[in-house]
């Protein structure tokens, strides 16, 4: 089942409002989701629910920048895709950020962009004339997430210069770690 962008945006916004933060570590804690490092070979992260306990497994030794993005992404799976887990909550591997294989990955990326980038911050920087690359650097995020965010803003009928983004942008980073 595809989730409309408007619903993904509302879910992310409501989560930030409810807990008064956009910090993925604080949100995971507030949601009682345990973050567990794992020695994944190529996968960056995964979300699962086992016996009503929620877990985010994250590749150990990631740099802080990538780790935060992975946490946002897996929080997206928690908030949007719990029903798609196995009937008994068995572990299901998600191929992080590879939207060509699975609509859920695209939806988690949209969630990540909405939750990690505040509308007002990006709009202010856009009005000041910064391009998406500069905005990404100033907000300490990935240019592709800024691209997703400009796509979200266009759904809200707010136009910024849109950046064509690579939907599989973190797949290439797996081998750089």
XYZ file of N, CA, C and O in Angstrom:
708
model
N 0.834 -1.177 0.000
C 0.000 0.000 0.000
C 0.883 1.247 0.000
O 1.763 1.380 0.831
N 0.670 2.130 -0.931
C 1.431 3.364 -1.001
C 0.839 4.403 -0.064
O -0.380 4.579 0.000
N 1.727 5.090 0.637
C 1.300 6.144 1.555
C 1.473 7.478 0.836
O 2.559 7.765 0.337
N 0.427 8.294 0.793
C 0.555 9.601 0.141
C 1.590 10.485 0.848
O 1.734 10.409 2.076
N 2.277 11.312 0.083
C 3.285 12.197 0.665
C 2.676 13.065 1.756
O 3.296 13.278 2.805
N 1.463 13.535 1.556
C 0.820 14.388 2.570
C 0.697 13.667 3.909
O 0.884 14.269 4.971
N 0.408 12.370 3.871
C 0.292 11.589 5.105
C 1.661 11.369 5.753
O 1.795 11.406 6.980
N 2.688 11.134 4.939
C 4.049 10.960 5.460
C 4.497 12.243 6.154
O 5.042 12.213 7.264
N 4.259 13.382 5.511
C 4.640 14.682 6.059
C 3.910 14.930 7.376
O 4.513 15.350 8.369
N 2.608 14.663 7.402
C 1.818 14.852 8.615
C 2.322 13.955 9.743
O 2.432 14.387 10.900
N 2.667 12.717 9.431
C 3.182 11.789 10.437
C 4.492 12.304 11.026
O 4.670 12.310 12.257
N 5.403 12.761 10.177
C 6.687 13.288 10.653
C 6.474 14.558 11.484
O 7.072 14.707 12.568
N 5.650 15.458 10.993
C 5.399 16.706 11.715
C 4.747 16.459 13.069
O 5.105 17.084 14.071
N 3.777 15.547 13.109
C 3.113 15.229 14.372
C 4.075 14.605 15.377
O 3.986 14.876 16.579
N 4.992 13.787 14.900
C 5.980 13.169 15.785
C 6.883 14.239 16.403
O 7.097 14.244 17.624
N 7.385 15.151 15.584
C 8.251 16.228 16.092
C 7.493 17.117 17.076
O 8.029 17.511 18.119
N 6.251 17.415 16.752
C 5.436 18.271 17.629
C 5.129 17.574 18.957
O 5.252 18.174 20.026
N 4.757 16.309 18.881
C 4.385 15.572 20.092
C 5.531 15.504 21.092
O 5.334 15.660 22.300
N 6.751 15.275 20.602
C 7.891 15.105 21.497
C 8.769 16.344 21.607
O 9.758 16.348 22.339
N 8.443 17.392 20.856
C 9.172 18.645 20.962
C 10.617 18.573 20.496
O 11.458 19.335 20.968
N 10.905 17.647 19.586
C 12.266 17.495 19.095
C 12.256 16.871 17.714
O 11.303 16.185 17.345
N 13.342 17.094 16.993
C 13.586 16.425 15.722
C 14.806 15.520 15.845
O 15.219 14.902 14.880
N 15.403 15.458 17.012
C 16.598 14.658 17.242
C 16.246 13.162 17.190
O 15.408 12.705 17.971
N 16.878 12.391 16.283
C 16.472 10.986 16.134
C 16.771 10.127 17.362
O 16.030 9.187 17.639
N 17.816 10.447 18.101
C 18.130 9.681 19.314
C 17.067 9.930 20.386
O 16.593 8.988 21.032
N 16.688 11.193 20.559
C 15.653 11.533 21.534
C 14.307 10.933 21.138
O 13.558 10.463 21.998
N 14.001 10.940 19.846
C 12.741 10.361 19.386
C 12.716 8.856 19.600
O 11.711 8.312 20.064
N 13.807 8.180 19.278
C 13.873 6.728 19.504
C 13.675 6.429 20.988
O 12.927 5.508 21.353
N 14.302 7.207 21.842
C 14.154 7.017 23.283
C 12.708 7.253 23.720
O 12.137 6.453 24.468
N 12.105 8.335 23.245
C 10.720 8.649 23.610
C 9.745 7.578 23.125
O 8.746 7.303 23.783
N 10.055 6.973 21.988
C 9.199 5.925 21.426
C 9.521 4.544 21.982
O 8.913 3.551 21.589
N 10.492 4.482 22.873
C 10.941 3.220 23.480
C 11.451 2.241 22.427
O 11.132 1.056 22.438
N 12.252 2.778 21.509
C 12.898 1.962 20.487
C 14.358 1.811 20.873
O 15.058 2.812 21.068
N 14.798 0.597 20.992
C 16.192 0.344 21.355
C 17.066 0.398 20.095
O 16.760 -0.236 19.088
N 18.142 1.168 20.174
C 19.111 1.270 19.079
C 20.253 0.313 19.390
O 20.875 0.414 20.450
N 20.499 -0.610 18.461
C 21.520 -1.634 18.700
C 22.524 -1.669 17.546
O 22.141 -1.949 16.410
N 23.797 -1.391 17.837
C 24.828 -1.513 16.790
C 25.003 -2.975 16.380
O 24.915 -3.880 17.220
N 25.229 -3.191 15.100
C 25.429 -4.544 14.566
C 26.593 -4.506 13.583
O 26.801 -3.511 12.897
N 27.299 -5.596 13.449
C 28.424 -5.651 12.497
C 27.973 -6.010 11.079
O 28.448 -6.984 10.483
N 27.032 -5.232 10.539
C 26.564 -5.475 9.177
C 27.727 -5.342 8.199
O 28.564 -4.454 8.340
N 27.729 -6.184 7.181
C 28.766 -6.095 6.153
C 28.473 -4.947 5.192
O 29.345 -4.147 4.891
N 27.235 -4.869 4.715
C 26.927 -3.825 3.738
C 25.689 -3.014 4.095
O 25.561 -1.876 3.679
N 24.799 -3.572 4.856
C 23.566 -2.890 5.225
C 23.871 -1.828 6.275
O 24.670 -2.044 7.182
N 23.220 -0.677 6.170
C 23.447 0.391 7.134
C 22.521 0.318 8.336
O 22.897 0.726 9.431
N 21.303 -0.183 8.139
C 20.368 -0.228 9.244
C 19.171 -1.084 8.924
O 18.945 -1.454 7.775
N 18.412 -1.382 9.974
C 17.192 -2.168 9.827
C 16.278 -1.869 11.007
O 16.742 -1.510 12.091
N 14.994 -2.035 10.788
C 13.991 -1.849 11.829
C 13.218 -3.145 11.989
O 12.909 -3.820 11.004
N 12.892 -3.489 13.227
C 12.027 -4.637 13.467
C 11.297 -4.467 14.786
O 11.647 -3.629 15.626
N 10.299 -5.290 14.948
C 9.509 -5.342 16.173
C 9.425 -6.810 16.565
O 8.977 -7.638 15.778
N 9.875 -7.122 17.771
C 9.880 -8.494 18.257
C 9.163 -8.521 19.602
O 9.585 -7.835 20.542
N 8.083 -9.291 19.678
C 7.286 -9.393 20.902
C 6.960 -8.014 21.477
O 7.164 -7.728 22.648
N 6.471 -7.137 20.617
C 6.086 -5.771 20.968
C 7.246 -4.880 21.415
O 7.023 -3.784 21.931
N 8.473 -5.337 21.256
C 9.645 -4.522 21.513
C 10.185 -4.051 20.170
O 10.336 -4.843 19.242
N 10.478 -2.761 20.068
C 10.920 -2.177 18.807
C 12.427 -1.948 18.842
O 12.971 -1.477 19.836
N 13.055 -2.255 17.694
C 14.512 -2.168 17.595
C 14.914 -1.488 16.291
O 14.311 -1.731 15.245
N 15.953 -0.695 16.384
C 16.663 -0.224 15.208
C 18.058 -0.812 15.309
O 18.777 -0.561 16.279
N 18.402 -1.635 14.332
C 19.754 -2.175 14.238
C 20.519 -1.264 13.297
O 20.036 -0.936 12.211
N 21.686 -0.851 13.715
C 22.462 0.093 12.919
C 23.903 -0.401 12.797
O 24.457 -0.950 13.755
N 24.442 -0.259 11.619
C 25.820 -0.696 11.370
C 26.749 0.016 12.350
O 26.688 1.238 12.489
N 27.566 -0.763 13.020
C 28.502 -0.144 13.952
C 29.588 0.621 13.198
O 29.829 0.393 12.022
N 30.180 1.559 13.866
C 31.286 2.374 13.346
C 30.893 3.306 12.197
O 31.755 3.692 11.410
N 29.626 3.666 12.078
C 29.244 4.683 11.090
C 29.658 6.052 11.621
O 29.652 6.275 12.833
N 29.986 6.960 10.723
C 30.254 8.314 11.210
C 28.926 8.931 11.634
O 27.844 8.500 11.226
N 28.986 9.946 12.468
C 27.797 10.536 13.073
C 26.817 11.061 12.028
O 25.598 10.923 12.181
N 27.314 11.639 10.965
C 26.480 12.195 9.900
C 25.582 11.113 9.294
O 24.365 11.273 9.204
N 26.175 9.993 8.893
C 25.418 8.899 8.281
C 24.519 8.226 9.320
O 23.366 7.887 9.040
N 25.025 8.041 10.526
C 24.245 7.379 11.567
C 22.934 8.121 11.820
O 21.875 7.500 11.936
N 22.974 9.442 11.888
C 21.750 10.218 12.120
C 20.747 10.013 10.979
O 19.555 9.821 11.216
N 21.226 10.025 9.743
C 20.328 9.819 8.597
C 19.719 8.422 8.652
O 18.517 8.247 8.424
N 20.518 7.429 8.971
C 20.013 6.058 9.078
C 18.956 5.971 10.177
O 17.904 5.345 9.994
N 19.200 6.615 11.306
C 18.212 6.588 12.388
C 16.897 7.237 11.965
O 15.821 6.703 12.241
N 16.966 8.389 11.300
C 15.739 9.009 10.801
C 14.997 8.053 9.869
O 13.777 7.895 9.952
N 15.745 7.431 8.979
C 15.154 6.518 8.000
C 14.447 5.355 8.698
O 13.310 5.007 8.368
N 15.108 4.756 9.667
C 14.511 3.621 10.378
C 13.340 4.055 11.246
O 12.374 3.308 11.415
N 13.393 5.277 11.788
C 12.217 5.816 12.483
C 11.042 5.933 11.515
O 9.888 5.723 11.899
N 11.344 6.253 10.275
C 10.301 6.295 9.249
C 9.634 4.947 9.080
O 8.401 4.847 8.998
N 10.439 3.884 9.050
C 9.852 2.546 8.952
C 8.989 2.251 10.189
O 7.907 1.676 10.070
N 9.455 2.664 11.359
C 8.675 2.448 12.580
C 7.323 3.147 12.490
O 6.282 2.550 12.801
N 7.332 4.385 12.051
C 6.106 5.173 12.030
C 5.185 4.837 10.863
O 3.972 5.005 10.972
N 5.740 4.361 9.773
C 4.951 4.162 8.553
C 4.674 2.703 8.191
O 3.696 2.426 7.507
N 5.538 1.788 8.604
C 5.503 0.448 8.005
C 5.414 -0.715 8.996
O 5.717 -1.849 8.619
N 4.984 -0.473 10.195
C 4.895 -1.586 11.157
C 3.993 -2.704 10.651
O 4.263 -3.876 10.881
N 2.938 -2.355 9.934
C 2.002 -3.371 9.438
C 2.650 -4.290 8.405
O 2.176 -5.409 8.183
N 3.728 -3.851 7.770
C 4.379 -4.674 6.754
C 5.379 -5.673 7.335
O 5.906 -6.500 6.608
N 5.635 -5.580 8.625
C 6.500 -6.579 9.247
C 5.781 -7.920 9.214
O 4.567 -7.991 9.046
N 6.515 -8.998 9.411
C 5.898 -10.319 9.451
C 4.799 -10.374 10.495
O 4.763 -9.565 11.414
N 3.903 -11.324 10.375
C 2.762 -11.424 11.286
C 3.176 -11.456 12.751
O 2.494 -10.936 13.607
N 4.297 -12.084 13.059
C 4.748 -12.151 14.442
C 5.882 -11.164 14.724
O 6.570 -11.277 15.723
N 6.054 -10.178 13.842
C 7.083 -9.167 14.073
C 8.485 -9.662 13.783
O 9.448 -9.099 14.249
N 8.586 -10.732 13.017
C 9.897 -11.294 12.726
C 10.751 -10.285 11.981
O 10.244 -9.419 11.277
N 12.042 -10.422 12.127
C 12.984 -9.509 11.507
C 12.795 -9.477 10.004
O 12.687 -10.496 9.358
N 12.723 -8.286 9.481
C 12.647 -8.120 8.040
C 13.720 -7.130 7.633
O 13.782 -6.023 8.148
N 14.531 -7.505 6.700
C 15.625 -6.650 6.260
C 15.118 -5.618 5.271
O 14.423 -5.925 4.318
N 15.456 -4.373 5.533
C 15.152 -3.291 4.609
C 16.449 -2.869 3.954
O 17.454 -2.682 4.621
N 16.443 -2.730 2.659
C 17.627 -2.262 1.940
C 17.586 -0.745 1.940
O 16.879 -0.126 1.154
N 18.327 -0.186 2.843
C 18.280 1.233 3.129
C 18.482 2.091 1.896
O 19.444 1.916 1.163
N 17.578 3.002 1.686
C 17.646 4.051 0.684
C 17.541 3.571 -0.753
O 17.655 4.362 -1.667
N 17.323 2.290 -1.000
C 17.241 1.829 -2.380
C 15.785 1.843 -2.818
O 15.095 0.845 -2.754
N 15.338 2.986 -3.286
C 13.927 3.139 -3.624
C 13.539 2.444 -4.912
O 12.357 2.264 -5.173
N 14.506 2.045 -5.701
C 14.161 1.351 -6.941
C 13.625 -0.046 -6.649
O 12.950 -0.632 -7.476
N 13.900 -0.577 -5.494
C 13.450 -1.925 -5.143
C 12.163 -1.934 -4.333
O 11.489 -2.939 -4.281
N 11.839 -0.836 -3.664
C 10.754 -0.902 -2.713
C 10.190 0.490 -2.434
O 10.934 1.404 -2.064
N 8.896 0.660 -2.594
C 8.226 1.940 -2.320
C 8.428 2.354 -0.864
O 8.516 3.541 -0.556
N 8.510 1.388 0.049
C 8.694 1.732 1.458
C 9.990 2.498 1.687
O 10.061 3.353 2.566
N 11.007 2.202 0.897
C 12.278 2.926 1.050
C 12.112 4.388 0.633
O 12.631 5.291 1.288
N 11.400 4.635 -0.451
C 11.101 6.003 -0.868
C 10.332 6.727 0.238
O 10.651 7.863 0.600
N 9.320 6.083 0.776
C 8.513 6.691 1.829
C 9.356 7.003 3.066
O 9.206 8.069 3.675
N 10.258 6.096 3.432
C 11.142 6.348 4.580
C 12.092 7.504 4.289
O 12.439 8.278 5.184
N 12.517 7.659 3.033
C 13.369 8.791 2.660
C 12.603 10.110 2.754
O 13.138 11.114 3.220
N 11.350 10.119 2.302
C 10.522 11.317 2.408
C 10.337 11.677 3.886
O 10.479 12.840 4.278
N 10.062 10.682 4.709
C 9.919 10.884 6.152
C 11.205 11.478 6.730
O 11.165 12.419 7.524
N 12.351 10.926 6.320
C 13.649 11.399 6.794
C 13.837 12.875 6.462
O 14.242 13.669 7.315
N 13.551 13.246 5.223
C 13.714 14.640 4.808
C 12.789 15.554 5.600
O 13.205 16.623 6.060
N 11.546 15.149 5.772
C 10.587 15.997 6.484
C 10.956 16.145 7.950
O 10.876 17.238 8.505
N 11.357 15.073 8.589
C 11.657 15.125 10.020
C 13.004 15.794 10.300
O 13.143 16.523 11.269
N 13.962 15.574 9.442
C 15.310 16.079 9.724
C 15.545 17.518 9.282
O 16.474 18.166 9.757
N 14.719 18.028 8.374
C 14.905 19.389 7.859
C 13.648 20.202 8.141
O 12.580 19.918 7.596
N 13.776 21.202 8.963
C 12.662 22.070 9.313
C 12.253 22.926 8.112
O 13.109 23.486 7.422
N 10.961 23.035 7.861
C 10.457 23.837 6.742
C 10.987 25.266 6.784
O 11.455 25.794 5.777
N 10.895 25.903 7.944
C 11.284 27.308 8.050
C 12.760 27.520 7.758
O 13.133 28.512 7.129
N 13.603 26.597 8.228
C 15.051 26.733 7.974
C 15.362 26.692 6.483
O 16.101 27.537 5.973
N 14.808 25.710 5.793
C 15.119 25.581 4.369
C 14.500 26.719 3.564
O 15.113 27.225 2.624
N 13.313 27.166 3.947
C 12.681 28.277 3.239
C 13.483 29.560 3.416
O 13.674 30.316 2.452
N 13.958 29.810 4.615
C 14.757 31.007 4.871
C 16.045 30.987 4.050
O 16.414 31.980 3.425
N 16.728 29.855 4.044
C 17.968 29.749 3.270
C 17.693 29.881 1.772
O 18.475 30.501 1.043
N 16.601 29.302 1.316
C 16.228 29.427 -0.089
C 15.935 30.867 -0.463
O 16.355 31.350 -1.523
N 15.227 31.586 0.415
C 14.918 33.001 0.163
C 16.188 33.855 0.144
O 16.237 34.871 -0.541
N 17.186 33.435 0.904
C 18.455 34.170 0.934
C 19.302 33.877 -0.303
O 20.373 34.444 -0.464
N 18.836 32.958 -1.151
C 19.513 32.713 -2.414
C 20.477 31.545 -2.432
O 21.174 31.333 -3.423
N 20.514 30.777 -1.366
C 21.406 29.620 -1.346
C 20.839 28.496 -2.208
O 19.632 28.293 -2.263
N 21.730 27.748 -2.869
C 21.280 26.605 -3.650
C 21.226 25.371 -2.751
O 21.607 25.413 -1.574
N 20.731 24.279 -3.313
C 20.523 23.071 -2.506
C 21.811 22.520 -1.908
O 21.816 22.021 -0.793
N 22.901 22.600 -2.633
C 24.180 22.124 -2.104
C 24.619 22.965 -0.912
O 25.072 22.436 0.098
N 24.481 24.275 -1.033
C 24.844 25.162 0.066
C 23.921 24.945 1.264
O 24.371 24.929 2.413
N 22.641 24.770 0.994
C 21.679 24.518 2.067
C 22.042 23.225 2.798
O 22.048 23.182 4.029
N 22.360 22.184 2.051
C 22.743 20.906 2.670
C 23.956 21.094 3.580
O 23.986 20.578 4.701
N 24.952 21.829 3.121
C 26.148 22.059 3.928
C 25.806 22.853 5.192
O 26.279 22.528 6.285
N 24.970 23.871 5.039
C 24.611 24.718 6.190
C 23.759 23.962 7.214
O 23.849 24.235 8.406
N 22.946 23.034 6.747
C 22.082 22.268 7.647
C 22.706 20.935 8.064
O 22.072 20.148 8.765
N 23.928 20.690 7.602
C 24.641 19.449 7.917
C 23.801 18.221 7.556
O 23.561 17.339 8.374
N 23.357 18.208 6.307
C 22.586 17.082 5.814
C 23.061 16.728 4.411
O 23.980 17.341 3.887
N 22.459 15.742 3.832
C 22.820 15.303 2.499
C 22.044 16.104 1.455
O 20.854 16.399 1.647
N 22.698 16.425 0.366
C 22.064 17.177 -0.712
C 20.816 16.467 -1.222
O 19.823 17.107 -1.577
N 20.835 15.155 -1.258
C 19.675 14.401 -1.724
C 18.473 14.585 -0.804
O 17.338 14.620 -1.266
N 18.719 14.706 0.499
C 17.603 14.960 1.410
C 17.033 16.359 1.183
O 15.831 16.565 1.302
N 17.890 17.317 0.844
C 17.395 18.647 0.488
C 16.538 18.537 -0.771
O 15.500 19.187 -0.890
N 16.944 17.690 -1.701
C 16.139 17.449 -2.899
C 14.779 16.876 -2.553
O 13.750 17.311 -3.102
N 14.752 15.893 -1.662
C 13.468 15.352 -1.213
C 12.627 16.444 -0.564
O 11.422 16.527 -0.767
N 13.279 17.269 0.253
C 12.552 18.313 0.972
C 11.960 19.331 0.005
O 10.824 19.777 0.193
N 12.698 19.699 -1.042
C 12.130 20.631 -2.024
C 10.951 19.994 -2.746
O 9.979 20.673 -3.094
N 11.017 18.671 -2.940
C 9.883 17.947 -3.525
C 8.674 18.014 -2.591
O 7.549 18.253 -3.027
N 8.913 17.825 -1.300
C 7.836 17.910 -0.304
C 7.229 19.308 -0.310
O 6.006 19.466 -0.297
N 8.082 20.326 -0.325
C 7.586 21.699 -0.315
C 6.753 22.003 -1.555
O 5.771 22.746 -1.477
N 7.117 21.402 -2.682
C 6.317 21.622 -3.889
C 4.923 21.010 -3.735
O 3.951 21.550 -4.264
N 4.816 19.896 -3.001
C 3.498 19.323 -2.723
C 2.679 20.261 -1.840
O 1.459 20.264 -1.890
N 3.389 21.040 -1.036
C 2.724 22.032 -0.191
C 2.517 23.348 -0.945
O 2.123 24.338 -0.348
N 2.818 23.315 -2.242
C 2.696 24.482 -3.119
C 3.647 25.603 -2.733
O 3.350 26.786 -2.888
N 4.812 25.229 -2.205
C 5.896 26.162 -1.918
C 7.021 25.797 -2.863
O 7.529 24.672 -2.833
N 7.410 26.714 -3.719
C 8.409 26.402 -4.742
C 9.792 26.916 -4.375
O 9.969 28.060 -3.998
N 10.761 26.044 -4.452
C 12.180 26.372 -4.407
C 12.777 25.785 -5.672
O 12.147 24.962 -6.341
N 13.975 26.160 -5.999
C 14.642 25.512 -7.124
C 14.841 24.059 -6.774
O 15.435 23.740 -5.749
N 14.313 23.176 -7.597
C 14.368 21.749 -7.301
C 15.650 21.140 -7.821
O 16.110 21.451 -8.904
N 16.219 20.266 -7.041
C 17.431 19.550 -7.395
C 17.044 18.136 -7.780
O 16.280 17.480 -7.072
N 17.532 17.676 -8.893
C 17.331 16.273 -9.251
C 18.234 15.478 -8.322
O 19.424 15.736 -8.218
N 17.653 14.525 -7.613
C 18.432 13.781 -6.636
C 18.501 12.309 -6.995
O 17.655 11.782 -7.689
N 19.538 11.691 -6.504
C 19.782 10.276 -6.710
C 19.039 9.506 -5.629
O 19.346 9.643 -4.456
N 18.073 8.704 -6.007
C 17.264 7.972 -5.037
C 18.049 6.916 -4.263
O 17.596 6.431 -3.251
N 19.202 6.530 -4.739
C 20.004 5.495 -4.073
C 21.282 6.096 -3.500
O 22.318 5.463 -3.467
N 21.189 7.316 -3.001
C 22.382 8.060 -2.648
C 23.236 7.446 -1.548
O 24.437 7.636 -1.554
N 22.682 6.685 -0.659
C 23.523 6.116 0.406
C 24.085 4.760 0.044
O 25.009 4.282 0.680
N 23.556 4.120 -0.969
C 24.088 2.809 -1.372
C 25.573 2.907 -1.703
O 26.338 2.021 -1.379
N 25.984 3.972 -2.356
C 27.398 4.112 -2.718
C 28.255 4.372 -1.493
O 29.441 4.104 -1.507
N 27.671 4.871 -0.413
C 28.438 5.152 0.790
C 28.774 3.902 1.578
O 29.665 3.908 2.403
N 28.046 2.834 1.349
C 28.288 1.590 2.067
C 29.736 1.174 1.933
O 30.378 0.751 2.879
N 30.274 1.316 0.753
C 31.613 0.834 0.477
C 32.688 1.852 0.845
O 33.853 1.563 0.747
N 32.270 3.042 1.295
C 33.229 4.065 1.690
C 33.528 3.993 3.184
O 34.354 4.724 3.673
N 32.809 3.186 3.899
C 32.992 3.101 5.354
C 34.168 2.233 5.708
O 34.521 1.310 5.100
